Amino acid sequence: MPSAKPQILISGALVWAAAEVKQLEEHYEILVLDSPDRATFVKELTTGKYSNISAIYRHNSSAGAVGFYDEEIINALPSSLKYLCHNGAGYDQIDIAACTAKGIKVSNTPSAVDDATATVGMYLIISALRQFYKAEITARAGKWDQGIAPAHDPEHKTLGIVGMGGIGRALAKRALGFDMKVIYHNRNPVDPSLLAGFPEGAITYISTLDELLSTSDVVSLNLPLNANTRGFFGKKQFNTMKKGSVLVNTARGGVVDEEALLDALESGQLSSAGLDVFPNEPEINPRLLANDKLTLLPHQGTCTEESQHKMEALALKNIESALTTGDLLTPVWEQKGKL
Ligand SMILES: O=C(O)C(=O)CO
């Protein structure tokens, strides 16, 4: 007997939005994905365990058990499934083309992630410029400040933001607070209304990536990982950066060619870097771990209670909106005008 209430499948962590879940339970039946592994999940999908689900809430933590929502998983989803609401700004673990082909609408959680991720970006900029990571390691090793040379101030340095979305703008706000000069590169300048909160002329659009790279003291990567950006930041880009400059990445590890980054650090082309993201998380390349010019964090971008709550709540609001009106609140851009 199909359930009287539309069913929502929870795939991955949903911890902070208990009140929102309770409200949804008044109108929907909530199922929690408990498949121990991918093979079992695919089998359950194709043998009817989830044959009436209308929407899925997905968090990247589900990848540990069932893997990415790639073509295989998407194609196995039941025909009742119309909405896939991802908790996260980045949705590189979901095959959007396969969803579109199957008529499944996908949303993500932009804006909810902006402040927390930008704070991590600013922390990495400060730590990389001031060498706080190295200083802490030295102090903890009982060596006080041995080998720590005077570092660099953020003030009056140029920050080049590659990818001026919500996180980029939140980072710009923080960097202006440190009297940094802020420039950015996107394919097109952002709509001026999005920069309305900034002082006139505080942020400058640079039309070519090369010009941004060659004029920035610090480059921050704030762009999504997709087929166009995978591995795009490599030897050529490092060589175009100013000698002794800094790279910060809070986007996705897969955007950067790690070997080229290590070469740039070893040759002195970069003086330091700050990374919150890695291509094969939770693994970190041992050469990165061994390099003392790097500040490393284990993907702490949105790791605050407040942001986790905002993200979960927005993913659930997308589900509620979709199931009541047919429209997602924050659809992924690839599907705009297509579904
Ligand atoms: O929202 C995302 O995609 C994140 O990576 C959170 O840090």
XYZ file of C-alpha atoms and ligand atoms in Angstrom:
346
model
C 0.000 0.000 0.000
C 1.530 3.350 -0.973
C 1.822 5.819 1.928
C -0.999 8.400 2.126
C 1.555 11.169 2.584
C 4.181 12.035 -0.050
C 7.516 10.549 0.957
C 10.819 12.375 1.432
C 14.065 10.407 1.600
C 16.855 11.790 3.799
C 20.234 10.882 2.309
C 23.064 11.966 4.617
C 23.456 14.222 7.645
C 20.444 16.208 8.855
C 21.256 17.289 12.397
C 20.364 20.877 13.208
C 16.970 21.461 11.623
C 14.945 19.205 13.954
C 12.130 21.759 14.280
C 11.845 22.086 10.481
C 11.778 18.281 10.108
C 8.999 18.072 12.685
C 6.928 20.557 10.694
C 7.461 18.611 7.482
C 6.355 15.426 9.227
C 2.857 16.889 9.550
C 2.423 16.607 5.777
C 5.076 14.189 4.579
C 6.459 10.807 5.516
C 10.177 11.014 6.199
C 12.316 7.980 5.312
C 15.976 7.819 6.282
C 18.389 6.163 3.863
C 20.014 3.328 5.771
C 21.589 1.365 2.906
C 25.017 0.251 4.167
C 26.685 0.503 0.759
C 26.182 1.537 -2.841
C 25.326 -1.904 -4.224
C 22.574 -2.326 -1.635
C 21.231 1.173 -2.340
C 21.054 0.537 -6.097
C 19.366 -2.831 -5.450
C 16.856 -1.219 -3.065
C 16.134 1.508 -5.589
C 15.440 -0.990 -8.327
C 13.452 -3.441 -6.200
C 10.919 -1.006 -4.850
C 12.064 -0.025 -1.333
C 11.857 3.664 -2.259
C 9.310 3.410 -5.068
C 7.088 6.235 -3.771
C 9.595 8.915 -2.782
C 8.831 12.359 -4.222
C 11.901 14.232 -3.014
C 15.377 13.541 -1.670
C 17.306 15.654 0.801
C 20.992 14.995 0.087
C 24.158 15.818 2.037
C 27.691 14.996 0.864
C 28.135 12.779 3.938
C 25.938 10.171 2.196
C 28.785 9.612 -0.278
C 30.637 7.645 2.421
C 28.100 4.811 2.155
C 26.443 5.115 -1.242
C 28.877 7.223 -3.266
C 28.162 10.118 -5.584
C 24.757 10.619 -7.168
C 26.190 9.787 -10.570
C 24.420 8.532 -13.679
C 24.028 5.023 -12.240
C 22.242 6.214 -9.116
C 20.194 8.868 -10.920
C 19.010 6.347 -13.510
C 18.022 3.910 -10.740
C 15.867 6.490 -8.924
C 12.126 5.726 -9.096
C 9.901 7.653 -11.517
C 8.032 9.140 -8.518
C 11.175 11.133 -7.627
C 10.920 14.680 -8.942
C 13.171 16.773 -6.676
C 16.713 16.353 -5.413
C 17.457 19.024 -2.817
C 21.142 19.125 -2.009
C 22.481 20.561 1.234
C 25.589 22.428 0.064
C 26.558 25.177 -2.315
C 28.766 22.853 -4.365
C 26.963 19.984 -6.088
C 29.845 18.360 -7.952
C 28.807 14.973 -6.470
C 25.562 15.049 -8.457
C 25.283 14.358 -12.199
C 23.082 17.309 -13.147
C 22.848 16.314 -16.834
C 21.498 12.883 -15.833
C 18.960 14.556 -13.511
C 17.859 16.946 -16.262
C 17.481 14.093 -18.735
C 15.232 12.317 -16.209
C 13.217 15.440 -15.375
C 14.518 15.620 -11.791
C 14.826 19.194 -10.531
C 17.881 19.896 -8.369
C 18.508 22.670 -5.849
C 21.526 23.658 -3.756
C 22.037 26.021 -0.820
C 23.792 29.169 -2.014
C 23.789 32.182 0.356
C 23.444 29.938 3.444
C 27.139 29.063 3.091
C 28.521 32.511 2.265
C 29.551 33.975 5.613
C 31.092 30.887 7.164
C 33.054 29.981 4.028
C 34.265 33.551 3.572
C 35.457 33.593 7.183
C 37.544 30.499 6.451
C 38.902 32.238 3.339
C 39.888 35.302 5.363
C 41.467 33.108 8.042
C 43.540 31.323 5.390
C 44.619 34.657 3.867
C 45.740 35.964 7.252
C 47.419 32.723 8.267
C 49.216 32.425 4.918
C 50.392 36.051 4.925
C 51.371 36.159 8.585
C 52.676 32.548 8.731
C 50.571 31.850 11.798
C 50.379 28.138 11.008
C 54.145 27.790 11.014
C 54.474 29.916 14.157
C 51.956 27.756 16.028
C 53.734 24.531 15.067
C 57.036 26.014 16.237
C 55.560 27.185 19.559
C 53.876 23.818 20.191
C 57.180 22.079 19.514
C 58.701 24.093 22.392
C 60.836 26.161 20.022
C 59.137 29.531 20.658
C 59.627 31.580 17.443
C 62.738 29.834 16.086
C 62.986 30.220 12.321
C 59.957 32.530 12.081
C 60.918 35.545 9.980
C 58.802 38.732 9.860
C 55.846 37.991 7.596
C 53.416 40.233 5.642
C 50.411 42.411 6.478
C 47.125 42.041 4.562
C 46.704 45.821 4.627
C 47.091 47.484 1.186
C 47.712 44.151 -0.544
C 45.570 43.285 -3.568
C 43.144 40.388 -3.214
C 42.062 38.860 -6.539
C 38.845 36.878 -6.261
C 38.268 34.305 -9.004
C 34.513 33.696 -9.024
C 32.499 36.543 -7.537
C 29.411 34.747 -6.249
C 27.968 35.013 -2.759
C 31.088 33.637 -1.047
C 33.335 35.925 -3.101
C 31.292 38.952 -2.074
C 31.315 37.932 1.597
C 35.095 37.512 1.352
C 35.418 40.935 -0.301
C 33.544 42.473 2.645
C 35.960 40.907 5.102
C 39.043 41.822 3.058
C 37.954 45.469 2.814
C 37.827 45.431 6.620
C 41.544 44.665 6.495
C 42.136 47.537 4.049
C 42.911 45.164 1.205
C 42.301 46.304 -2.365
C 39.749 43.954 -3.930
C 39.580 42.979 -7.597
C 37.680 40.094 -9.160
C 37.326 38.112 -12.350
C 34.166 36.444 -13.653
C 33.155 35.768 -17.239
C 31.031 38.950 -16.939
C 30.888 41.710 -14.332
C 28.367 40.948 -11.592
C 25.051 42.756 -11.614
C 25.729 46.123 -9.915
C 22.772 45.565 -7.554
C 24.797 42.744 -5.948
C 27.575 45.194 -5.089
C 25.200 47.883 -3.801
C 26.289 47.353 -0.190
C 29.942 48.157 -0.987
C 31.433 51.649 -1.046
C 31.497 53.175 -4.552
C 34.523 51.893 -6.500
C 35.675 49.568 -3.697
C 35.664 46.488 -5.933
C 37.084 46.399 -9.440
C 36.171 43.998 -12.241
C 39.118 42.627 -14.217
C 38.103 41.232 -17.580
C 40.925 38.705 -17.988
C 42.110 36.079 -15.552
C 45.734 36.675 -16.537
C 45.529 40.349 -15.568
C 43.975 39.464 -12.233
C 46.652 36.840 -11.550
C 49.539 39.107 -12.474
C 48.331 41.994 -10.287
C 47.137 40.185 -7.135
C 49.180 39.605 -3.993
C 46.626 37.034 -2.884
C 44.405 34.991 -5.217
C 41.283 33.365 -3.778
C 39.483 30.620 -5.705
C 35.724 30.834 -5.255
C 34.327 28.979 -8.220
C 32.420 25.705 -8.535
C 33.982 22.422 -9.616
C 32.564 21.255 -12.935
C 33.793 19.943 -16.284
C 35.067 23.439 -17.212
C 36.966 24.124 -13.988
C 38.395 20.697 -13.083
C 42.198 21.055 -12.853
C 42.048 24.427 -14.599
C 44.383 26.188 -12.151
C 47.794 24.765 -13.052
C 51.354 25.582 -14.048
C 50.409 28.367 -16.472
C 48.232 30.123 -13.881
C 50.879 29.800 -11.122
C 53.510 31.185 -13.468
C 51.240 34.140 -14.284
C 50.828 34.989 -10.587
C 53.135 37.561 -9.004
C 56.373 36.120 -7.657
C 55.962 35.464 -3.916
C 52.172 35.760 -3.936
C 49.635 33.617 -2.073
C 46.876 31.209 -3.192
C 43.833 30.445 -1.080
C 41.278 27.768 -2.010
C 37.958 27.303 -0.209
C 36.136 26.101 -3.357
C 37.012 22.537 -4.362
C 40.378 20.791 -4.393
C 39.731 19.441 -7.893
C 39.974 22.946 -9.362
C 43.737 23.074 -8.660
C 46.514 20.937 -10.117
C 48.173 19.931 -6.818
C 51.525 19.005 -8.323
C 51.725 22.432 -9.978
C 50.850 24.032 -6.629
C 53.615 22.097 -4.860
C 56.102 23.077 -7.579
C 55.078 26.736 -7.253
C 55.602 26.603 -3.466
C 58.929 24.817 -3.774
C 60.285 27.223 -6.413
C 59.213 30.303 -4.410
C 56.786 31.405 -7.146
C 54.232 31.268 -4.326
C 55.356 32.291 -0.845
C 52.519 30.411 0.835
C 49.029 29.025 0.379
C 45.923 28.207 2.379
C 43.715 25.230 1.552
C 40.396 24.105 2.995
C 39.609 21.652 0.204
C 41.324 18.665 -1.414
C 40.593 16.538 -4.495
C 40.074 13.225 -2.650
C 38.719 14.239 0.732
C 39.244 13.037 3.414
C 42.667 12.113 2.028
C 45.354 14.797 1.889
C 48.379 14.412 -0.362
C 51.341 13.646 2.009
C 53.487 16.183 0.121
C 51.014 18.899 1.070
C 51.041 17.737 4.706
C 54.830 17.920 4.749
C 55.028 21.429 3.261
C 55.378 24.112 5.940
C 54.370 26.923 3.586
C 50.785 25.708 3.702
C 47.949 26.375 6.091
C 45.622 23.374 5.832
C 42.104 22.835 7.153
C 39.943 19.697 6.817
C 37.115 21.342 4.811
C 35.875 23.588 7.593
C 34.115 26.030 5.198
C 30.613 25.821 6.632
C 31.433 23.964 9.806
C 29.505 26.133 12.246
C 26.242 25.263 13.967
C 24.630 28.411 12.585
C 25.578 27.695 8.976
C 24.768 24.001 9.168
C 21.327 24.940 10.441
C 20.816 27.538 7.690
C 21.882 25.035 5.006
C 19.685 22.208 6.273
C 16.721 24.553 6.644
C 17.153 25.909 3.092
C 17.396 22.402 1.607
C 14.183 21.442 3.443
C 12.466 24.693 2.377
C 13.299 23.787 -1.200
C 11.576 20.430 -0.706
C 8.525 22.051 0.856
C 8.292 24.648 -1.908
C 8.727 22.016 -4.630
C 6.104 19.685 -3.172
C 3.570 22.479 -2.669
C 4.166 24.677 -5.753
C 6.263 22.552 -8.135
C 9.079 25.120 -7.982
C 12.392 25.007 -6.149
C 13.553 28.152 -4.321
C 17.220 27.876 -5.290
C 17.483 25.699 -8.410
C 20.912 24.932 -9.853
C 21.755 27.270 -12.738
C 22.304 24.437 -15.239
C 18.588 23.651 -15.159
C 17.293 27.207 -15.411
C 14.968 27.417 -18.392
C 15.317 23.665 -19.021
C 12.911 22.140 -16.496
O 28.561 24.042 0.614
C 29.512 23.427 0.144
O 29.509 22.982 -1.010
C 30.696 23.199 0.953
O 31.682 22.757 0.456
C 30.679 23.537 2.376
O 31.975 23.843 2.841
